[in-house]
């Protein structure tokens, strides 16, 4: 079955609950949000994951099930910039899905007129760094103690990709729906 990107739908609520519960490290993706049951997950999808003017989120769908998210936020048309992000359920990691999704969304963003995409990852998250680097995002520096989760602070490495950077040599997703 095809791996695709498509907008989130209320019918993805059960898959979102399962994905969130699959890994402790996803906690930071849902700070302050309750996605512990289908009703709350459906509400989260409706309030946070649906397309807006300054935010776009796509479900990463594998074998017909939403297993992750790739998105753009802080979409700013004056300077043609946006902030990219991604996450995957634990059982689907290590297959290149996040990288392929990131590359696909970057190509969509550049074709939509954006010029610069940025992203950041905690320096203690080497898997996210591998996704960013494989996706053509070049490391630009470390922002010291930028993020706070609870009482812990984390350094963040920032990466960027611009429209004139080469497209990473990799297979894309089977389909991206916008």
CSV table of N, CA and C in Angstrom, one decimal:
chain,number,residue,atom,x,y,z
A,1,UNK,N,0.8,-1.2,0.0
A,1,UNK,CA,0.0,0.0,0.0
A,1,UNK,C,0.9,1.2,0.0
A,2,UNK,N,0.4,2.3,-0.6
A,2,UNK,CA,1.2,3.6,-0.7
A,2,UNK,C,1.4,4.3,0.6
A,3,UNK,N,2.6,4.9,0.7
A,3,UNK,CA,2.8,5.9,1.8
A,3,UNK,C,2.5,7.3,1.2
A,4,UNK,N,1.6,8.0,1.9
A,4,UNK,CA,1.2,9.3,1.4
A,4,UNK,C,1.2,10.3,2.5
A,5,UNK,N,1.1,11.6,2.1
A,5,UNK,CA,0.8,12.7,2.9
A,5,UNK,C,-0.5,13.2,2.6
A,6,UNK,N,-1.3,13.5,3.6
A,6,UNK,CA,-2.6,14.1,3.3
A,6,UNK,C,-3.1,14.8,4.5
A,7,UNK,N,-4.0,15.8,4.4
A,7,UNK,CA,-4.5,16.5,5.5
A,7,UNK,C,-5.1,15.5,6.6
A,8,UNK,N,-4.9,15.9,7.9
A,8,UNK,CA,-5.5,15.1,8.9
A,8,UNK,C,-7.1,15.2,8.8
A,9,UNK,N,-7.7,14.1,9.3
A,9,UNK,CA,-9.2,14.0,9.3
A,9,UNK,C,-9.6,13.6,10.7
A,10,UNK,N,-10.9,13.9,11.1
A,10,UNK,CA,-11.4,13.4,12.4
A,10,UNK,C,-11.3,11.9,12.5
A,11,UNK,N,-11.4,11.2,11.4
A,11,UNK,CA,-11.3,9.7,11.4
A,11,UNK,C,-10.0,9.2,11.8
A,12,UNK,N,-9.0,10.1,11.9
A,12,UNK,CA,-7.6,9.7,12.3
A,12,UNK,C,-7.4,9.7,13.8
A,13,UNK,N,-8.5,9.9,14.5
A,13,UNK,CA,-8.4,10.1,16.0
A,13,UNK,C,-7.8,8.8,16.7
A,14,UNK,N,-8.3,7.7,16.3
A,14,UNK,CA,-7.8,6.4,17.0
A,14,UNK,C,-6.3,6.2,16.6
A,15,UNK,N,-5.9,6.5,15.4
A,15,UNK,CA,-4.5,6.4,15.0
A,15,UNK,C,-3.6,7.4,15.8
A,16,UNK,N,-4.1,8.6,16.0
A,16,UNK,CA,-3.4,9.6,16.7
A,16,UNK,C,-3.2,9.1,18.2
A,17,UNK,N,-4.2,8.6,18.8
A,17,UNK,CA,-4.1,8.1,20.2
A,17,UNK,C,-3.0,7.0,20.2
A,18,UNK,N,-3.0,6.1,19.3
A,18,UNK,CA,-2.0,5.0,19.2
A,18,UNK,C,-0.6,5.5,19.0
A,19,UNK,N,-0.5,6.4,18.1
A,19,UNK,CA,0.8,7.0,17.7
A,19,UNK,C,1.4,7.7,19.0
A,20,UNK,N,0.6,8.6,19.6
A,20,UNK,CA,1.1,9.3,20.8
A,20,UNK,C,1.5,8.4,21.9
A,21,UNK,N,0.8,7.3,22.1
A,21,UNK,CA,1.1,6.4,23.2
A,21,UNK,C,2.3,5.5,22.9
A,22,UNK,N,2.8,5.6,21.6
A,22,UNK,CA,3.9,4.6,21.2
A,22,UNK,C,5.3,5.0,21.7
A,23,UNK,N,5.5,6.3,22.1
A,23,UNK,CA,6.8,6.7,22.5
A,23,UNK,C,6.8,7.8,23.5
A,24,UNK,N,7.5,7.7,24.6
A,24,UNK,CA,7.6,8.8,25.6
A,24,UNK,C,8.1,10.1,25.0
A,25,UNK,N,9.0,10.0,24.0
A,25,UNK,CA,9.6,11.2,23.5
A,25,UNK,C,8.6,12.1,22.7
A,26,UNK,N,7.5,11.5,22.4
A,26,UNK,CA,6.5,12.3,21.7
A,26,UNK,C,5.7,13.3,22.6
A,27,UNK,N,6.0,13.2,23.9
A,27,UNK,CA,5.3,14.0,24.9
A,27,UNK,C,5.5,15.5,24.5
A,28,UNK,N,6.7,15.9,24.1
A,28,UNK,CA,7.0,17.3,23.8
A,28,UNK,C,6.2,17.8,22.6
A,29,UNK,N,5.7,16.9,21.7
A,29,UNK,CA,5.0,17.3,20.6
A,29,UNK,C,3.5,17.7,20.9
A,30,UNK,N,3.1,17.2,22.1
A,30,UNK,CA,1.7,17.4,22.5
A,30,UNK,C,1.6,18.1,23.9
A,31,UNK,N,2.5,19.0,24.2
A,31,UNK,CA,2.5,19.7,25.5
A,31,UNK,C,1.1,20.4,25.7
A,32,UNK,N,0.5,20.1,26.8
A,32,UNK,CA,-0.8,20.8,27.1
A,32,UNK,C,-2.0,20.2,26.4
A,33,UNK,N,-1.8,19.2,25.5
A,33,UNK,CA,-2.9,18.7,24.7
A,33,UNK,C,-3.2,17.3,25.3
A,34,UNK,N,-4.5,17.0,25.3
A,34,UNK,CA,-4.9,15.7,25.7
A,34,UNK,C,-5.3,14.9,24.5
A,35,UNK,N,-4.6,13.9,24.2
A,35,UNK,CA,-4.9,13.0,23.1
A,35,UNK,C,-4.9,11.5,23.6
A,36,UNK,N,-5.5,11.4,24.8
A,36,UNK,CA,-5.5,10.1,25.4
A,36,UNK,C,-6.7,9.2,25.0
A,37,UNK,N,-7.7,9.8,24.4
A,37,UNK,CA,-8.8,9.0,23.9
A,37,UNK,C,-9.3,9.5,22.5
A,38,UNK,N,-10.1,8.8,21.9
A,38,UNK,CA,-10.5,9.2,20.5
A,38,UNK,C,-11.2,10.6,20.5
A,39,UNK,N,-12.1,10.9,21.5
A,39,UNK,CA,-12.8,12.1,21.5
A,39,UNK,C,-11.8,13.3,21.6
A,40,UNK,N,-10.9,13.2,22.6
A,40,UNK,CA,-9.9,14.3,22.8
A,40,UNK,C,-9.0,14.4,21.6
A,41,UNK,N,-8.6,13.3,21.0
A,41,UNK,CA,-7.7,13.3,19.8
A,41,UNK,C,-8.5,13.9,18.6
A,42,UNK,N,-9.7,13.6,18.4
A,42,UNK,CA,-10.5,14.3,17.4
A,42,UNK,C,-10.6,15.8,17.6
A,43,UNK,N,-10.7,16.2,18.8
A,43,UNK,CA,-10.8,17.6,19.1
A,43,UNK,C,-9.4,18.3,18.8
A,44,UNK,N,-8.3,17.6,19.2
A,44,UNK,CA,-7.0,18.1,18.9
A,44,UNK,C,-6.8,18.2,17.3
A,45,UNK,N,-7.2,17.2,16.6
A,45,UNK,CA,-7.1,17.3,15.1
A,45,UNK,C,-7.8,18.5,14.6
A,46,UNK,N,-9.1,18.7,15.1
A,46,UNK,CA,-9.9,19.9,14.6
A,46,UNK,C,-9.3,21.2,15.0
A,47,UNK,N,-8.7,21.3,16.2
A,47,UNK,CA,-8.3,22.6,16.7
A,47,UNK,C,-6.8,22.9,16.3
A,48,UNK,N,-6.0,21.9,16.0
A,48,UNK,CA,-4.6,22.1,15.9
A,48,UNK,C,-4.0,21.6,14.6
A,49,UNK,N,-4.5,20.5,14.1
A,49,UNK,CA,-3.8,19.9,12.9
A,49,UNK,C,-4.5,20.2,11.6
A,50,UNK,N,-5.6,20.8,11.5
A,50,UNK,CA,-6.2,21.2,10.3
A,50,UNK,C,-5.5,22.4,9.6
A,51,UNK,N,-5.6,22.5,8.3
A,51,UNK,CA,-4.9,23.5,7.6
A,51,UNK,C,-5.4,24.9,8.0
A,52,UNK,N,-4.5,25.9,8.1
A,52,UNK,CA,-4.8,27.3,8.3
A,52,UNK,C,-4.0,28.1,7.4
A,53,UNK,N,-4.1,29.4,7.5
A,53,UNK,CA,-3.3,30.3,6.7
A,53,UNK,C,-1.8,30.3,7.1
A,54,UNK,N,-1.5,30.1,8.4
A,54,UNK,CA,-0.1,30.2,8.8
A,54,UNK,C,0.4,28.8,9.3
A,55,UNK,N,-0.4,27.8,9.2
A,55,UNK,CA,0.0,26.4,9.6
A,55,UNK,C,-0.6,25.4,8.7
A,56,UNK,N,0.3,24.4,8.3
A,56,UNK,CA,-0.2,23.3,7.5
A,56,UNK,C,0.4,22.1,8.1
A,57,UNK,N,-0.5,21.1,8.3
A,57,UNK,CA,-0.1,19.8,8.8
A,57,UNK,C,-0.6,18.7,7.9
A,58,UNK,N,0.3,17.7,7.7
A,58,UNK,CA,-0.1,16.5,6.9
A,58,UNK,C,0.1,15.3,7.7
A,59,UNK,N,-0.8,14.4,7.7
A,59,UNK,CA,-0.6,13.1,8.3
A,59,UNK,C,0.3,12.3,7.4
A,60,UNK,N,1.2,11.6,8.0
A,60,UNK,CA,2.1,10.6,7.2
A,60,UNK,C,1.3,9.3,7.3
A,61,UNK,N,0.8,8.8,6.2
A,61,UNK,CA,0.0,7.6,6.2
A,61,UNK,C,0.7,6.5,5.6
A,62,UNK,N,0.8,5.4,6.4
A,62,UNK,CA,1.5,4.2,5.9
A,62,UNK,C,0.5,3.0,6.1
A,63,UNK,N,0.3,2.3,5.0
A,63,UNK,CA,-0.7,1.1,5.0
A,63,UNK,C,-2.1,1.6,5.5
A,64,UNK,N,-2.4,2.8,5.0
A,64,UNK,CA,-3.7,3.4,5.3
A,64,UNK,C,-4.0,4.0,6.7
A,65,UNK,N,-2.9,4.0,7.5
A,65,UNK,CA,-3.0,4.5,8.9
A,65,UNK,C,-2.1,5.7,9.1
A,66,UNK,N,-2.6,6.7,9.8
A,66,UNK,CA,-1.8,7.9,10.1
A,66,UNK,C,-0.8,7.5,11.2
A,67,UNK,N,0.5,7.6,10.9
A,67,UNK,CA,1.5,7.2,11.8
A,67,UNK,C,2.5,8.3,12.2
A,68,UNK,N,2.2,9.5,11.7
A,68,UNK,CA,3.1,10.6,12.0
A,68,UNK,C,2.5,11.9,11.4
A,69,UNK,N,3.3,13.0,11.6
A,69,UNK,CA,2.9,14.3,11.2
A,69,UNK,C,4.2,15.0,10.6
A,70,UNK,N,3.9,15.8,9.6
A,70,UNK,CA,4.9,16.7,9.1
A,70,UNK,C,4.2,18.0,8.8
A,71,UNK,N,4.8,19.1,9.2
A,71,UNK,CA,4.1,20.4,9.1
A,71,UNK,C,4.9,21.6,8.9
A,72,UNK,N,4.3,22.7,8.6
A,72,UNK,CA,4.9,24.0,8.5
A,72,UNK,C,4.1,24.9,9.3
A,73,UNK,N,4.7,25.8,10.1
A,73,UNK,CA,4.0,26.8,10.8
A,73,UNK,C,4.8,28.1,10.7
A,74,UNK,N,4.3,29.2,11.3
A,74,UNK,CA,4.8,30.5,11.2
A,74,UNK,C,5.1,30.8,9.7
A,75,UNK,N,4.2,30.4,8.8
A,75,UNK,CA,4.3,30.7,7.4
A,75,UNK,C,4.1,32.2,7.2
A,76,UNK,N,5.2,32.8,6.7
A,76,UNK,CA,5.2,34.3,6.6
A,76,UNK,C,5.5,34.6,5.2
A,77,UNK,N,4.6,35.3,4.5
A,77,UNK,CA,4.7,35.6,3.1
A,77,UNK,C,5.5,36.8,2.8
A,78,UNK,N,5.7,37.7,3.7
A,78,UNK,CA,6.6,38.9,3.4
A,78,UNK,C,8.0,38.5,3.1
A,79,UNK,N,8.5,37.6,3.9
A,79,UNK,CA,9.9,37.1,3.7
A,79,UNK,C,9.9,35.7,3.1
A,80,UNK,N,8.7,35.1,2.9
A,80,UNK,CA,8.6,33.7,2.3
A,80,UNK,C,9.4,32.7,3.1
A,81,UNK,N,9.1,32.7,4.4
A,81,UNK,CA,9.7,31.7,5.3
A,81,UNK,C,8.7,30.9,6.1
A,82,UNK,N,9.1,29.8,6.7
A,82,UNK,CA,8.3,28.9,7.5
A,82,UNK,C,9.2,28.1,8.4
A,83,UNK,N,8.5,27.5,9.4
A,83,UNK,CA,9.2,26.6,10.4
A,83,UNK,C,8.6,25.2,10.1
A,84,UNK,N,9.5,24.2,9.9
A,84,UNK,CA,9.1,22.9,9.6
A,84,UNK,C,9.3,22.0,10.9
A,85,UNK,N,8.5,20.9,10.9
A,85,UNK,CA,8.6,20.0,12.1
A,85,UNK,C,8.0,18.7,11.6
A,86,UNK,N,8.3,17.6,12.4
A,86,UNK,CA,7.8,16.3,12.1
A,86,UNK,C,7.9,15.4,13.3
A,87,UNK,N,7.1,14.3,13.3
A,87,UNK,CA,7.2,13.3,14.3
A,87,UNK,C,6.6,12.0,13.7
A,88,UNK,N,7.1,10.9,14.3
A,88,UNK,CA,6.6,9.6,13.9
A,88,UNK,C,6.3,8.7,15.1
A,89,UNK,N,5.3,7.8,14.9
A,89,UNK,CA,5.1,6.8,15.9
A,89,UNK,C,6.3,5.9,16.0
A,90,UNK,N,6.5,5.3,17.2
A,90,UNK,CA,7.7,4.5,17.4
A,90,UNK,C,7.9,3.4,16.4
A,91,UNK,N,6.8,2.7,16.1
A,91,UNK,CA,6.9,1.5,15.3
A,91,UNK,C,7.3,1.7,13.8
A,92,UNK,N,7.2,3.0,13.4
A,92,UNK,CA,7.5,3.3,12.0
A,92,UNK,C,8.8,4.0,11.8
A,93,UNK,N,9.5,4.2,12.9
A,93,UNK,CA,10.8,4.9,12.8
A,93,UNK,C,11.9,4.0,12.1
A,94,UNK,N,12.9,4.7,11.5
A,94,UNK,CA,14.0,4.0,11.0
A,94,UNK,C,13.8,3.5,9.5
A,95,UNK,N,12.7,3.9,8.9
A,95,UNK,CA,12.4,3.5,7.5
A,95,UNK,C,12.5,4.7,6.5
A,96,UNK,N,12.9,5.8,7.0
A,96,UNK,CA,13.0,7.0,6.1
A,96,UNK,C,11.7,7.8,5.9
A,97,UNK,N,10.7,7.4,6.6
A,97,UNK,CA,9.4,8.1,6.4
A,97,UNK,C,9.4,9.6,6.7
A,98,UNK,N,10.0,9.9,7.8
A,98,UNK,CA,10.1,11.3,8.2
A,98,UNK,C,10.9,12.1,7.3
A,99,UNK,N,12.0,11.6,6.8
A,99,UNK,CA,12.9,12.3,5.8
A,99,UNK,C,12.1,12.5,4.5
A,100,UNK,N,11.5,11.4,4.0
A,100,UNK,CA,10.8,11.5,2.8
A,100,UNK,C,9.6,12.5,2.9
A,101,UNK,N,8.9,12.5,4.0
A,101,UNK,CA,7.8,13.5,4.3
A,101,UNK,C,8.4,14.9,4.3
A,102,UNK,N,9.5,15.1,5.0
A,102,UNK,CA,10.1,16.5,5.1
A,102,UNK,C,10.5,17.0,3.7
A,103,UNK,N,11.2,16.1,2.9
A,103,UNK,CA,11.6,16.5,1.6
A,103,UNK,C,10.4,16.9,0.7
A,104,UNK,N,9.3,16.1,0.8
A,104,UNK,CA,8.1,16.3,0.0
A,104,UNK,C,7.4,17.6,0.4
A,105,UNK,N,7.3,17.9,1.7
A,105,UNK,CA,6.7,19.1,2.1
A,105,UNK,C,7.6,20.3,1.8
A,106,UNK,N,8.9,20.2,1.9
A,106,UNK,CA,9.8,21.3,1.5
A,106,UNK,C,9.6,21.6,0.0
A,107,UNK,N,9.5,20.6,-0.9
A,107,UNK,CA,9.3,20.8,-2.3
A,107,UNK,C,8.0,21.5,-2.5
A,108,UNK,N,6.9,21.0,-1.8
A,108,UNK,CA,5.6,21.7,-1.9
A,108,UNK,C,5.7,23.1,-1.5
A,109,UNK,N,6.4,23.4,-0.4
A,109,UNK,CA,6.5,24.8,0.1
A,109,UNK,C,7.2,25.7,-0.9
A,110,UNK,N,8.3,25.2,-1.5
A,110,UNK,CA,9.1,26.0,-2.5
A,110,UNK,C,8.2,26.2,-3.7
A,111,UNK,N,7.5,25.2,-4.1
A,111,UNK,CA,6.6,25.4,-5.3
A,111,UNK,C,5.4,26.4,-5.0
A,112,UNK,N,5.1,26.5,-3.7
A,112,UNK,CA,4.1,27.5,-3.3
A,112,UNK,C,4.6,28.9,-3.0
A,113,UNK,N,5.9,29.1,-3.3
A,113,UNK,CA,6.4,30.4,-3.2
A,113,UNK,C,7.3,30.7,-1.9
A,114,UNK,N,7.4,29.8,-1.0
A,114,UNK,CA,8.3,30.0,0.1
A,114,UNK,C,9.7,29.8,-0.3
A,115,UNK,N,10.6,30.5,0.3
A,115,UNK,CA,12.0,30.5,0.0
A,115,UNK,C,12.9,29.8,1.0
A,116,UNK,N,12.6,30.0,2.3
A,116,UNK,CA,13.5,29.5,3.4
A,116,UNK,C,12.6,28.8,4.4
A,117,UNK,N,13.1,27.5,4.7
A,117,UNK,CA,12.4,26.7,5.7
A,117,UNK,C,13.4,26.5,6.8
A,118,UNK,N,13.0,26.6,8.0
A,118,UNK,CA,13.9,26.4,9.2
A,118,UNK,C,13.3,25.3,10.0
A,119,UNK,N,14.1,24.6,10.8
A,119,UNK,CA,13.7,23.7,11.8
A,119,UNK,C,14.7,23.6,12.9
A,120,UNK,N,14.3,23.0,14.0
A,120,UNK,CA,15.3,22.9,15.1
A,120,UNK,C,15.0,21.6,15.8
A,121,UNK,N,16.0,21.0,16.4
A,121,UNK,CA,15.9,19.8,17.2
A,121,UNK,C,16.7,19.9,18.5
A,122,UNK,N,16.3,19.3,19.5
A,122,UNK,CA,17.1,19.2,20.7
A,122,UNK,C,18.5,18.5,20.4
A,123,UNK,N,19.5,19.0,20.9
A,123,UNK,CA,20.8,18.4,20.6
A,123,UNK,C,21.0,17.0,21.1
A,124,UNK,N,20.1,16.6,22.0
A,124,UNK,CA,20.1,15.2,22.5
A,124,UNK,C,19.2,14.3,21.7
A,125,UNK,N,18.8,14.7,20.5
A,125,UNK,CA,17.9,14.0,19.6
A,125,UNK,C,18.6,13.7,18.3
A,126,UNK,N,19.6,12.8,18.3
A,126,UNK,CA,20.4,12.6,17.0
A,126,UNK,C,19.5,12.0,15.9
A,127,UNK,N,18.4,11.3,16.2
A,127,UNK,CA,17.6,10.8,15.1
A,127,UNK,C,16.9,12.0,14.3
A,128,UNK,N,16.5,13.0,15.1
A,128,UNK,CA,15.9,14.2,14.4
A,128,UNK,C,16.9,14.9,13.6
A,129,UNK,N,18.2,15.0,14.1
A,129,UNK,CA,19.2,15.6,13.3
A,129,UNK,C,19.5,14.8,12.0
A,130,UNK,N,19.4,13.5,12.1
A,130,UNK,CA,19.6,12.7,10.8
A,130,UNK,C,18.5,13.0,9.8
A,131,UNK,N,17.3,13.1,10.3
A,131,UNK,CA,16.2,13.4,9.4
A,131,UNK,C,16.4,14.8,8.7
A,132,UNK,N,16.7,15.8,9.5
A,132,UNK,CA,17.0,17.1,9.0
A,132,UNK,C,18.1,17.1,8.0
A,133,UNK,N,19.2,16.5,8.3
A,133,UNK,CA,20.4,16.5,7.4
A,133,UNK,C,20.1,15.7,6.1
A,134,UNK,N,19.5,14.6,6.3
A,134,UNK,CA,19.1,13.8,5.1
A,134,UNK,C,18.1,14.5,4.2
A,135,UNK,N,17.3,15.3,4.8
A,135,UNK,CA,16.3,16.1,4.1
A,135,UNK,C,16.8,17.4,3.5
A,136,UNK,N,18.1,17.6,3.5
A,136,UNK,CA,18.7,18.7,2.9
A,136,UNK,C,18.8,20.0,3.7
A,137,UNK,N,18.5,19.9,5.0
A,137,UNK,CA,18.5,21.0,5.9
A,137,UNK,C,19.9,21.1,6.5
A,138,UNK,N,20.6,22.3,6.3
A,138,UNK,CA,21.9,22.5,6.7
A,138,UNK,C,21.9,23.1,8.1
A,139,UNK,N,22.8,22.5,9.0
A,139,UNK,CA,22.9,23.0,10.3
A,139,UNK,C,23.5,24.4,10.3
A,140,UNK,N,22.9,25.3,11.1
A,140,UNK,CA,23.3,26.7,11.1
A,140,UNK,C,23.8,27.2,12.5
A,141,UNK,N,23.6,26.4,13.5
A,141,UNK,CA,24.1,26.8,14.8
A,141,UNK,C,23.2,26.2,15.9
A,142,UNK,N,23.7,26.4,17.1
A,142,UNK,CA,23.1,26.0,18.3
A,142,UNK,C,22.5,27.1,19.1
A,143,UNK,N,21.3,27.1,19.5
A,143,UNK,CA,20.7,28.0,20.4
A,143,UNK,C,20.7,27.5,21.8
A,144,UNK,N,21.4,28.1,22.7
A,144,UNK,CA,21.6,27.5,24.0
A,144,UNK,C,20.4,27.6,24.9
A,145,UNK,N,20.0,26.5,25.5
A,145,UNK,CA,18.9,26.4,26.4
A,145,UNK,C,17.6,27.1,25.9
A,146,UNK,N,17.3,26.9,24.7
A,146,UNK,CA,16.2,27.5,24.0
A,146,UNK,C,14.8,26.9,24.5
A,147,UNK,N,14.8,25.6,24.7
A,147,UNK,CA,13.5,24.9,25.0
A,147,UNK,C,13.5,24.5,26.5
A,148,UNK,N,12.3,24.6,27.1
A,148,UNK,CA,12.1,24.2,28.4
A,148,UNK,C,10.9,23.2,28.5
A,149,UNK,N,11.2,22.0,29.0
A,149,UNK,CA,10.1,21.0,29.2
A,149,UNK,C,10.2,20.7,30.7
A,150,UNK,N,9.1,21.1,31.4
A,150,UNK,CA,9.1,21.0,32.8
A,150,UNK,C,10.2,21.9,33.4
A,151,UNK,N,11.1,21.4,34.2
A,151,UNK,CA,12.2,22.2,34.7
A,151,UNK,C,13.5,22.1,33.9
A,152,UNK,N,13.5,21.2,32.9
A,152,UNK,CA,14.7,21.0,32.1
A,152,UNK,C,14.8,21.9,30.9
A,153,UNK,N,16.0,22.4,30.7
A,153,UNK,CA,16.2,23.2,29.5
A,153,UNK,C,17.1,22.5,28.5
A,154,UNK,N,16.9,22.7,27.2
A,154,UNK,CA,17.6,22.0,26.2
A,154,UNK,C,18.2,22.9,25.1
A,155,UNK,N,19.4,22.7,24.7
A,155,UNK,CA,20.0,23.4,23.6
A,155,UNK,C,19.3,22.8,22.3
A,156,UNK,N,19.2,23.7,21.3
A,156,UNK,CA,18.6,23.4,20.1
A,156,UNK,C,19.5,23.7,18.9
A,157,UNK,N,19.7,22.7,18.0
A,157,UNK,CA,20.4,22.9,16.8
A,157,UNK,C,19.4,23.3,15.7
A,158,UNK,N,19.7,24.5,15.1
A,158,UNK,CA,18.8,25.0,14.0
A,158,UNK,C,19.4,24.6,12.7
A,159,UNK,N,18.5,24.2,11.8
A,159,UNK,CA,18.9,23.9,10.4
A,159,UNK,C,18.0,24.7,9.5
A,160,UNK,N,18.4,24.9,8.2
A,160,UNK,CA,17.6,25.5,7.2
A,160,UNK,C,17.8,25.0,5.9
A,161,UNK,N,16.8,25.1,5.0
A,161,UNK,CA,16.9,24.7,3.6
A,161,UNK,C,16.3,25.9,2.9
A,162,UNK,N,17.0,26.3,1.8
A,162,UNK,CA,16.4,27.3,1.0
A,162,UNK,C,16.1,26.8,-0.4
A,163,UNK,N,15.2,27.5,-1.1
A,163,UNK,CA,14.7,27.0,-2.4
A,163,UNK,C,15.8,26.7,-3.4
A,164,UNK,N,16.9,27.4,-3.3
A,164,UNK,CA,18.0,27.1,-4.3
A,164,UNK,C,18.9,26.0,-3.9
A,165,UNK,N,18.7,25.4,-2.7
A,165,UNK,CA,19.5,24.3,-2.3
A,165,UNK,C,19.2,23.1,-3.2
A,166,UNK,N,20.1,22.2,-3.4
A,166,UNK,CA,19.8,21.0,-4.2
A,166,UNK,C,18.8,20.1,-3.5
A,167,UNK,N,17.9,19.5,-4.3
A,167,UNK,CA,16.9,18.5,-3.7
A,167,UNK,C,17.7,17.3,-3.3
A,168,UNK,N,17.5,16.8,-2.1
A,168,UNK,CA,18.2,15.5,-1.7
A,168,UNK,C,17.8,14.4,-2.7
A,169,UNK,N,18.8,13.6,-3.0
A,169,UNK,CA,18.6,12.4,-3.9
A,169,UNK,C,18.0,11.3,-3.1
A,170,UNK,N,16.7,11.2,-3.2
A,170,UNK,CA,16.0,10.1,-2.5
A,170,UNK,C,14.6,10.0,-3.1
A,171,UNK,N,14.0,8.9,-2.8
A,171,UNK,CA,12.6,8.6,-3.3
A,171,UNK,C,11.7,9.4,-2.5
A,172,UNK,N,10.7,10.1,-3.1
A,172,UNK,CA,9.7,10.8,-2.4
A,172,UNK,C,8.5,9.9,-2.0
A,173,UNK,N,7.5,10.5,-1.4
A,173,UNK,CA,6.3,9.7,-1.1
A,173,UNK,C,5.6,9.4,-2.3
A,174,UNK,N,4.7,8.4,-2.2
A,174,UNK,CA,3.9,8.1,-3.4
A,174,UNK,C,2.9,9.1,-3.8
A,175,UNK,N,2.5,9.9,-2.8
A,175,UNK,CA,1.5,11.0,-3.1
A,175,UNK,C,1.5,12.0,-2.0
A,176,UNK,N,1.4,13.3,-2.3
A,176,UNK,CA,1.1,14.3,-1.3
A,176,UNK,C,-0.2,15.0,-1.7
A,177,UNK,N,-1.1,15.1,-0.8
A,177,UNK,CA,-2.4,15.8,-1.0
A,177,UNK,C,-2.4,17.1,-0.2
A,178,UNK,N,-2.7,18.1,-0.9
A,178,UNK,CA,-2.8,19.4,-0.2
A,178,UNK,C,-4.2,20.1,-0.4
